[in-house]
Structure formats: structure tokens, C-alpha cells
């Protein structure tokens, strides 16, 4: 068998540089770094902005922007870069608006409205309406009563005054009560007050005499009986929530061996009956000649609630709480200032929204001097309310919440605080009382 060895040429392939494998760099937390995503709406707005001619960027200079406060050396004030940037942006926006003609403004407004959802615009318009039109559910129904000579004369109208000023203030106006519409029928529960209460259960350990077994007869012992009585608890009447001594009776009946602290259970005490001795001691009693400004109560729309209207509001409106006057609806300025520093975000949102609307009404002049001038002295109703806002550090709380950096804090609280500051600037109270 013929076997031959065949040898062929070796051909080498051209091999490019081999790229080493790359692994993602681990972060400090062990999770991938977040990527910034841009929404479709923002991408559309950016595409329109690139097509249109953009104005030239302003040249950076060492001088502060208009509206930014400066110190003696000419440097911007140390209020934080976020606040300075907001004021600068606000001034630039105002300058652009001033340079636009009415036609340009109408075209820009139409383009902005066309880009939003109509439902979103309706929600914003409903939210901006502080004074809805319509009858108020808090107005008492008119009652026709025959004239009688035995009825006492009507009480004098209340006037809000300062605590240290004995004379009533002049020019203090009141806002109408909030108007709401009941869309759903109210549920009612009927109680039979004339029915007799259920009979008390019989005692489990009645005081009876239990004879012991007789010992066998003997010469020394006769027929003897030994009586044994069980101890009885002290006789305490049944609990009645309407009893003025309800808390004391409950403590003596169920917790006689525990120390009592009436101050911690004061919120459980029943509300005093109208026109009683305890009711007359309330700080928001309608029969008083004057009230302190710190005791005035407001609703969620920032409107002032007189004492008679406050007591006529039902408890299901959400304005009743365990305050200094639990029988009266509404919140005072000190109560809202304390609620703005709560650890619960929902309570802070409620306080920020109500305080912003009150500051807007204060600057608009709903309670006297507003953005129109400085008429009146420093002891009138408006200046006294402004003093309550300053003592409660309301603006400091709003600026602290609104100035939270991106990614920190509660988003809803930050939004409501920013809205409250905007309403304060919109009302114009800062400009009318600047320097006081």
C-alpha cells in the first residue's frame, strides 16, 4: 500500500485587537446608578423650543440679579442659593412678560392651554376659587317666633380686639361663612330616648349566710353554726356619659388603685351645655363684649368664622378638634402655626394650605388695611393678625419646607408650602407693610 504524506501551507488569519471584557463599576450602595428620564411631554416642549428662535443668554456678571438682596459689600444675601435663583428667575420672567405685546401674550396663553389636559385646567380653576357662589349650609334657617316681652334683648355684636387694648377696634370686617353643597344625603340614626334602661344584672356574690356542716354531737359541743360573709365592693352608681363627674366615677369604679391625672383626660369630658356656667368660660363664647385676635377662628378657605356661625357648623365638616374651645368649629392662627410643625405630613399640608389662603386674604384687605395703603395705627385688627403670624414663625416654617433640596422632604408638603408663599406674595401684604 502506497502512502504519501501531503504537506499544505499554513495560512494565518488576521486577528484584530481583542477587547477585554468590561464589567460595570459597582456603586457605593451596591445598586445601579439611577438614570434621568425625560417625559414625552417635556421632550415635545424641548423640540418646540429648539425650532423657535431662542433669546440670547444674559452675560454673567458679578452684580446680583434684580430682586436679590445684597449686603454691604455688594454680595448676594446669605438666604440660600435656591431662594436667590428663584428670585432671579422671577425677575427674568417679569421682564419677558413686560416686553411682550398683548397679542403675543394671548398667543402664548393659547399655546399653553392647548398643551394641557382640559380636566387638569378645570381642577386648577376650581382650586383657585376661594369664595364659591351659593347659599351657605352654615346659615341658620329663619324661624318665625311671636314677639314676647319676656325674652331677653339680643346680645351686642362681637368685635375683635387686641388683648392689651381695652377699646374695640374699628374697621374690622368679617368674611362670609364658607359655602358648600351637600351632594349626598346624610345618614341619620334614631334613638329611643324614652325607653327604659336595661335592668342591672344581679350580683354574682350575694351576701348570704352559708352554714357549715355540723360536727357530730358530743358532750362539749352543741349544735353550732358558723356564718361566713364574702366582702362586697363599694356601691358605685352606673356610668352616665352626660354626668359632670363621669371621669371621677369611672376612675373610682374601674381603676381605684391607679393614680388619677385629670389633665390627661380633659379631652374626654363632655361638651358643656349651651349657656351654662362652664360654657360661659369658653374663649369663643358669643356673649362676650370682645375677643382677642389669637382666639379668632378660620375655616379651611381662610375665611373668618364669627362665634355664632362657628357654633352652628355641624361636626361632620372637619373643623372641630380638641382645642381650647372644642364646641366651636375652626382653627386659630396659633393652632395652625403649631400644626405646621407637626411630624405628620397630612397635618402639615392642611396647615400650609389654610395659612396660605389666610395670608392672601390678609394682603387683599378682607379684614381692613391691605395692599392699598397704610391707613390706621399699629393696633388694628390687621396688624394684630400679622403679629400672630410672626410670633408663630409661620413664614419661617413655609420657607423651610419649600426650600428642601431636590429628592428630600415630602413632595406634597413642599408643594403646599410653595403655594402658600406664592399666595402671600400675590396678596401684596409684604409690600404694603414693608419696614414695619
mmCIF file of C-alpha atoms in Angstrom, residues 24 77 138 186:
data_model
loop_
_atom_site.group_PDB
_atom_site.id
_atom_site.type_symbol
_atom_site.label_atom_id
_atom_site.label_comp_id
_atom_site.label_asym_id
_atom_site.label_seq_id
_atom_site.Cartn_x
_atom_site.Cartn_y
_atom_site.Cartn_z
ATOM 1 C CA UNK A 24 -19.980 47.658 35.385
ATOM 2 C CA UNK A 77 -27.540 87.901 50.862
ATOM 3 C CA UNK A 138 -73.891 77.051 57.815
ATOM 4 C CA UNK A 186 -76.929 62.446 55.220
#
